[in-house]
Amino acid sequence: MLILGVSCYFHDAAAALLRDGQLVAAAEEERFSRKKHDFGFPENAIEFCLRTAGIKATDLDYLVFFEKPFLKFERLLLTSMQTFPRSLKVFREAMLTWLGDKIWIRHLIQNKLGVPGEKILFSEHHLSHAASSFLCSPFEEAAILTIDGVGEWTTASIGVGKGTQVRLLKEIRFPHSLGLLYSAFTAFLGFEVNEGEYKVMGMAPYGKPRYVEKVHRLLKIGADGSLWLDTDYFAFHRSPTRAFNRKFEALFGPPRAPQSHFFTPTSGYPAYFGPRPADFDAEAARNQYYADVAASIQAVTEEVLLTMARAAYAETGLPRLVLAGGVALNSVANSRILRETPIEELFIQPAAGDGGGAVGAALYAHHCLLGKPRAFVMEHAYWGQAYGGAPVRSAVAQCGLRAEQIGDEERLVERVVDALDQGRVIGWFQGRFEWGPRALGNRSILADPRRADMKDIVNTKIKFREPYRPFAPSVLVDDAERFFDLPDAKRHYPARFMLYVVPVKDGARDKLPAITHVDGSARLQTVERELNPRYHRLIEAFGQLTGVPVLLNTSFNLKGEPIVASPADALSTFVRSGMDLLVLDDWIVQKA
């Protein structure tokens, strides 16, 4: 049984292929197109999935789209009519875009892939989210919580999974949305919606939640997990370009200029910002206000998520919870759910946002519609394309850089560990690229976490990011509890996927200054030998040399670009950055 899942036309288009219920391949379109958050029809990702399985599109038993386009179009049409004429732009955009390709998905798939119409199925957006987490979790039974901006009408749901069945029991409907609330503050704080939400999460620890009471004026939270937004403060339901309105600005003040540098009295002022401004103190004070707003919306978001998790437990009586939807990438909130609710175990698959809906749609069809038994658990995130052997040799031969092939893996690891210990920044490329937005040791930039200056070095040389943005630690799973407050680390699947933020232990903060955030926390990744043996060996060897089996890990990309996929992508990024060394499978590449 071959089932292809597809998601596209909002953001993070993706494809995923199942063979007899086992995931064969999954990838987001942006990795191939090199357009960040590419939302177009995922032709490249589909072609990759089919090629990996050695099949043609006509061999598929079913192709499943992750939502129902006519229901989504209905919502756009009805909500724009309700606020007409203020929603004229939304109405016009909906007509232009949806009456083109977006609504005629079945015909588009038939035309592009030659799949017969009777083989094309449709899930619902939040059912796809729910299935994407529960049906690849290790749980036989669990409560389900899905939260994002909006699907067709649903913005959040509570459900239950048992065996091969997924049922949604309660839902919140547009325009009342925790995801859209967070996105409105993302825009207010000067970041791009659907791209900058994690920047708000990173900004929050530099502030104090002084404006929680103001944020609460925008919403009401019910003990049953319900959420109501006062839409008088927002514009997302009637504008294609604005998330908030003048009433919102009257409450919170003018928005932060998107192109302005962000720094506070405690964040530092990196050299790559240029000379310090003459009004540094005044600008830092202004930015402190925005950091306090970020802290306030993050605090309220965590409060809502904790309430929803408790409501899911009350509704189902189940101590295991699976999360999905873009809001499930809020790693700080995820850790609090585990610590502060009756939930005992949590599962989140690594592509929790819309891209993950491709996996969910395929799993929903295989198990819920066709009744096939479950036999798959998403143990790791390495479902993208591998480029070993000839593609690497060809890329190296054409790059014009000094390159050496190392035939012995232990010798390669030794060379890289020595370079890390000397303070060099390494591009690390191996195996299949990761599924989801996190670099987890196959497409990573690595550095020494013991050096207090390494955060600025990596930012200055490669990322050119805001100074408040934290870097993540990759730690051997068996050593995680030495450094981080995560008891019984091995049983926590979200930690494999960098989806928890946990405290760095007091005795470890001085040892790991480059990955410890200002509030003493870190968004860790636990690494297991069986799932990524070479990356595990690298960290192990670094620990043997230094006593610290931890590496600073950040995604292998430049600011504004997707994470690299191919050797050519890696070499291009390496050349255009200040990385010192590039490892391409068993090759070490250096600049002349």
CSV table of C-alpha atoms in Angstrom, one decimal, residues 231-470:
chain,number,residue,atom,x,y,z
A,231,THR,CA,-11.6,41.1,17.4
A,232,ASP,CA,-11.9,44.9,17.8
A,233,TYR,CA,-8.2,44.9,18.4
A,234,PHE,CA,-7.2,42.8,15.3
A,235,ALA,CA,-7.2,43.1,11.5
A,236,PHE,CA,-6.2,39.6,10.4
A,237,HIS,CA,-9.9,38.7,9.8
A,238,ARG,CA,-10.4,41.5,7.3
A,239,SER,CA,-6.9,42.4,6.0
A,240,PRO,CA,-4.4,40.3,4.0
A,241,THR,CA,-1.5,42.4,5.2
A,242,ARG,CA,-2.2,43.6,8.8
A,243,ALA,CA,-2.6,41.5,11.9
A,244,PHE,CA,-3.5,44.3,14.4
A,245,ASN,CA,-5.2,47.7,14.1
A,246,ARG,CA,-5.1,51.2,15.7
A,247,LYS,CA,-7.0,50.1,18.8
A,248,PHE,CA,-4.3,47.6,19.4
A,249,GLU,CA,-1.7,50.3,19.0
A,250,ALA,CA,-3.6,52.6,21.3
A,251,LEU,CA,-3.2,49.9,24.0
A,252,PHE,CA,0.4,48.8,23.3
A,253,GLY,CA,1.9,51.9,21.6
A,254,PRO,CA,3.6,52.1,18.2
A,255,PRO,CA,5.0,48.9,16.7
A,256,ARG,CA,8.7,48.3,16.6
A,257,ALA,CA,10.3,49.2,13.2
A,258,PRO,CA,11.0,45.9,11.4
A,259,GLN,CA,14.5,46.9,10.2
A,260,SER,CA,15.7,48.4,13.5
A,261,HIS,CA,18.4,46.6,15.6
A,262,PHE,CA,17.1,45.0,18.7
A,263,PHE,CA,19.2,45.3,21.8
A,264,THR,CA,18.5,45.9,25.5
A,265,PRO,CA,20.7,47.0,28.4
A,266,THR,CA,21.4,43.2,29.1
A,267,SER,CA,21.5,41.7,25.6
A,268,GLY,CA,24.8,43.2,24.5
A,269,TYR,CA,25.5,45.1,21.3
A,270,PRO,CA,27.2,42.8,18.7
A,271,ALA,CA,30.0,44.2,16.5
A,272,TYR,CA,28.1,43.3,13.3
A,273,PHE,CA,25.5,45.9,14.2
A,274,GLY,CA,28.1,48.5,13.4
A,275,PRO,CA,29.1,51.5,15.7
A,276,ARG,CA,27.0,52.1,18.8
A,277,PRO,CA,24.4,54.7,18.2
A,278,ALA,CA,24.8,58.0,19.9
A,279,ASP,CA,21.4,57.5,21.7
A,280,PHE,CA,22.3,53.9,22.8
A,281,ASP,CA,20.8,54.2,26.3
A,282,ALA,CA,17.5,55.6,25.0
A,283,GLU,CA,17.2,53.0,22.2
A,284,ALA,CA,18.0,50.2,24.6
A,285,ALA,CA,15.3,51.5,26.9
A,286,ARG,CA,12.8,51.6,24.1
A,287,ASN,CA,13.7,48.1,23.1
A,288,GLN,CA,13.3,47.0,26.7
A,289,TYR,CA,9.6,47.9,26.4
A,290,TYR,CA,9.3,45.5,23.4
A,291,ALA,CA,11.1,42.8,25.3
A,292,ASP,CA,8.6,43.2,28.1
A,293,VAL,CA,5.7,42.9,25.6
A,294,ALA,CA,7.3,39.8,24.2
A,295,ALA,CA,7.6,38.3,27.7
A,296,SER,CA,4.0,39.2,28.3
A,297,ILE,CA,2.5,37.5,25.2
A,298,GLN,CA,4.8,34.5,25.8
A,299,ALA,CA,3.5,34.3,29.4
A,300,VAL,CA,-0.1,34.5,28.4
A,301,THR,CA,0.5,31.9,25.6
A,302,GLU,CA,2.0,29.5,28.1
A,303,GLU,CA,-1.0,30.1,30.4
A,304,VAL,CA,-3.5,29.3,27.6
A,305,LEU,CA,-1.6,26.2,26.6
A,306,LEU,CA,-1.4,24.9,30.2
A,307,THR,CA,-5.1,25.5,30.5
A,308,MET,CA,-5.8,23.6,27.2
A,309,ALA,CA,-3.5,20.7,28.3
A,310,ARG,CA,-5.4,20.5,31.6
A,311,ALA,CA,-8.7,20.6,29.7
A,312,ALA,CA,-7.5,17.8,27.4
A,313,TYR,CA,-6.7,15.7,30.5
A,314,ALA,CA,-10.1,16.5,32.1
A,315,GLU,CA,-11.9,15.6,28.9
A,316,THR,CA,-10.1,12.3,28.3
A,317,GLY,CA,-8.6,11.2,31.6
A,318,LEU,CA,-5.5,10.3,29.7
A,319,PRO,CA,-2.0,11.2,31.1
A,320,ARG,CA,-0.3,11.0,27.7
A,321,LEU,CA,-0.7,13.9,25.4
A,322,VAL,CA,0.3,14.5,21.8
A,323,LEU,CA,0.6,18.0,20.4
A,324,ALA,CA,0.5,19.3,16.8
A,325,GLY,CA,0.1,22.6,14.9
A,326,GLY,CA,2.5,25.5,14.6
A,327,VAL,CA,2.0,26.5,18.3
A,328,ALA,CA,3.4,23.1,19.3
A,329,LEU,CA,6.8,24.4,18.3
A,330,ASN,CA,6.7,26.7,21.4
A,331,SER,CA,9.4,24.7,23.3
A,332,VAL,CA,9.1,26.8,26.5
A,333,ALA,CA,5.4,26.0,26.8
A,334,ASN,CA,6.0,22.3,26.0
A,335,SER,CA,8.3,21.9,29.0
A,336,ARG,CA,5.9,23.6,31.3
A,337,ILE,CA,3.0,21.3,30.2
A,338,LEU,CA,5.2,18.4,31.4
A,339,ARG,CA,6.1,20.0,34.7
A,340,GLU,CA,2.9,21.8,35.7
A,341,THR,CA,-0.1,19.7,34.4
A,342,PRO,CA,-1.3,16.1,35.1
A,343,ILE,CA,0.3,15.1,31.8
A,344,GLU,CA,3.0,12.5,32.4
A,345,GLU,CA,4.3,11.9,28.8
A,346,LEU,CA,4.3,14.1,25.8
A,347,PHE,CA,4.9,13.5,22.1
A,348,ILE,CA,5.4,16.0,19.3
A,349,GLN,CA,6.7,15.1,15.9
A,350,PRO,CA,9.5,17.3,14.5
A,351,ALA,CA,7.4,19.0,11.7
A,352,ALA,CA,4.6,20.1,14.0
A,353,GLY,CA,3.4,22.9,11.7
A,354,ASP,CA,1.6,22.7,8.3
A,355,GLY,CA,4.4,20.7,6.7
A,356,GLY,CA,3.7,17.9,9.1
A,357,GLY,CA,0.2,17.8,7.8
A,358,ALA,CA,1.5,15.8,4.8
A,359,VAL,CA,2.6,12.9,7.1
A,360,GLY,CA,-0.7,13.3,9.0
A,361,ALA,CA,-2.9,13.1,5.9
A,362,ALA,CA,-1.2,9.9,4.7
A,363,LEU,CA,-1.4,8.3,8.2
A,364,TYR,CA,-5.0,9.3,8.6
A,365,ALA,CA,-5.9,7.6,5.3
A,366,HIS,CA,-3.9,4.4,6.1
A,367,HIS,CA,-5.1,3.8,9.6
A,368,CYS,CA,-8.4,5.7,10.1
A,369,LEU,CA,-10.0,5.3,6.7
A,370,LEU,CA,-8.5,2.0,5.6
A,371,GLY,CA,-8.3,0.5,9.0
A,372,LYS,CA,-4.7,-0.8,8.6
A,373,PRO,CA,-2.8,-1.6,11.9
A,374,ARG,CA,-0.1,0.7,13.3
A,375,ALA,CA,3.5,-0.4,13.0
A,376,PHE,CA,5.4,2.9,12.8
A,377,VAL,CA,6.9,5.2,15.4
A,378,MET,CA,8.8,8.4,14.4
A,379,GLU,CA,11.9,7.7,16.3
A,380,HIS,CA,14.0,10.3,14.4
A,381,ALA,CA,13.7,13.2,12.0
A,382,TYR,CA,16.1,12.0,9.2
A,383,TRP,CA,13.5,11.5,6.4
A,384,GLY,CA,14.9,13.9,3.7
A,385,GLN,CA,17.3,13.2,0.8
A,386,ALA,CA,20.8,11.9,1.2
A,387,TYR,CA,23.6,12.9,-1.3
A,388,GLY,CA,26.5,10.6,-0.5
A,389,GLY,CA,29.1,9.2,-2.9
A,390,ALA,CA,29.1,10.6,-6.4
A,391,PRO,CA,27.0,13.8,-5.8
A,392,VAL,CA,29.5,14.8,-3.0
A,393,ARG,CA,32.5,14.0,-5.1
A,394,SER,CA,31.2,16.0,-8.0
A,395,ALA,CA,30.3,19.0,-5.9
A,396,VAL,CA,33.8,19.0,-4.2
A,397,ALA,CA,35.5,18.7,-7.6
A,398,GLN,CA,33.7,21.8,-8.9
A,399,CYS,CA,34.0,24.0,-5.9
A,400,GLY,CA,37.7,25.0,-6.3
A,401,LEU,CA,38.4,24.7,-2.6
A,402,ARG,CA,41.0,22.6,-0.8
A,403,ALA,CA,39.4,19.3,0.0
A,404,GLU,CA,40.5,16.0,1.5
A,405,GLN,CA,38.7,12.7,1.6
A,406,ILE,CA,39.1,10.9,4.9
A,407,GLY,CA,38.6,7.2,4.5
A,408,ASP,CA,38.6,6.4,8.3
A,409,GLU,CA,35.6,7.8,10.3
A,410,GLU,CA,37.5,7.8,13.6
A,411,ARG,CA,40.2,9.9,12.0
A,412,LEU,CA,37.6,12.3,10.6
A,413,VAL,CA,36.0,12.7,14.0
A,414,GLU,CA,39.4,13.3,15.6
A,415,ARG,CA,40.2,16.1,13.1
A,416,VAL,CA,36.8,17.8,13.7
A,417,VAL,CA,37.0,17.5,17.5
A,418,ASP,CA,40.5,19.1,17.4
A,419,ALA,CA,39.2,21.9,15.2
A,420,LEU,CA,36.2,22.5,17.6
A,421,ASP,CA,38.6,22.5,20.6
A,422,GLN,CA,40.6,25.2,18.8
A,423,GLY,CA,37.5,27.4,18.5
A,424,ARG,CA,36.8,26.8,14.9
A,425,VAL,CA,33.2,26.8,13.5
A,426,ILE,CA,32.3,23.7,11.5
A,427,GLY,CA,29.7,23.0,8.9
A,428,TRP,CA,28.5,19.5,9.4
A,429,PHE,CA,26.7,17.7,6.5
A,430,GLN,CA,25.9,14.0,6.5
A,431,GLY,CA,23.1,11.5,5.6
A,432,ARG,CA,19.5,12.4,5.0
A,433,PHE,CA,18.4,16.0,5.8
A,434,GLU,CA,16.0,16.6,8.7
A,435,TRP,CA,12.2,16.7,8.5
A,436,GLY,CA,10.9,19.9,10.2
A,437,PRO,CA,12.5,23.2,11.0
A,438,ARG,CA,15.3,22.0,13.4
A,439,ALA,CA,18.8,21.1,12.5
A,440,LEU,CA,19.5,17.8,14.4
A,441,GLY,CA,23.0,16.8,13.4
A,442,ASN,CA,22.7,16.1,9.7
A,443,ARG,CA,22.6,19.7,8.4
A,444,SER,CA,24.2,21.6,11.3
A,445,ILE,CA,26.7,24.3,12.2
A,446,LEU,CA,28.7,23.2,15.2
A,447,ALA,CA,30.9,25.0,17.7
A,448,ASP,CA,32.4,24.7,21.2
A,449,PRO,CA,29.7,25.5,23.8
A,450,ARG,CA,32.3,26.1,26.6
A,451,ARG,CA,33.5,29.4,25.1
A,452,ALA,CA,31.6,32.5,26.3
A,453,ASP,CA,32.4,34.3,23.1
A,454,MET,CA,31.3,31.6,20.8
A,455,LYS,CA,27.7,32.9,20.5
A,456,ASP,CA,29.0,36.2,19.2
A,457,ILE,CA,31.6,34.4,17.0
A,458,VAL,CA,29.0,32.2,15.3
A,459,ASN,CA,26.6,35.2,14.9
A,460,THR,CA,29.3,37.4,13.5
A,461,LYS,CA,30.8,34.8,11.1
A,462,ILE,CA,27.7,33.1,9.9
A,463,LYS,CA,24.2,33.9,11.1
A,464,PHE,CA,24.2,37.7,11.5
A,465,ARG,CA,21.2,37.3,13.8
A,466,GLU,CA,19.8,39.3,16.6
A,467,PRO,CA,22.0,39.0,19.7
A,468,TYR,CA,19.2,37.7,21.9
A,469,ARG,CA,18.7,34.5,19.8
A,470,PRO,CA,19.9,31.5,21.6
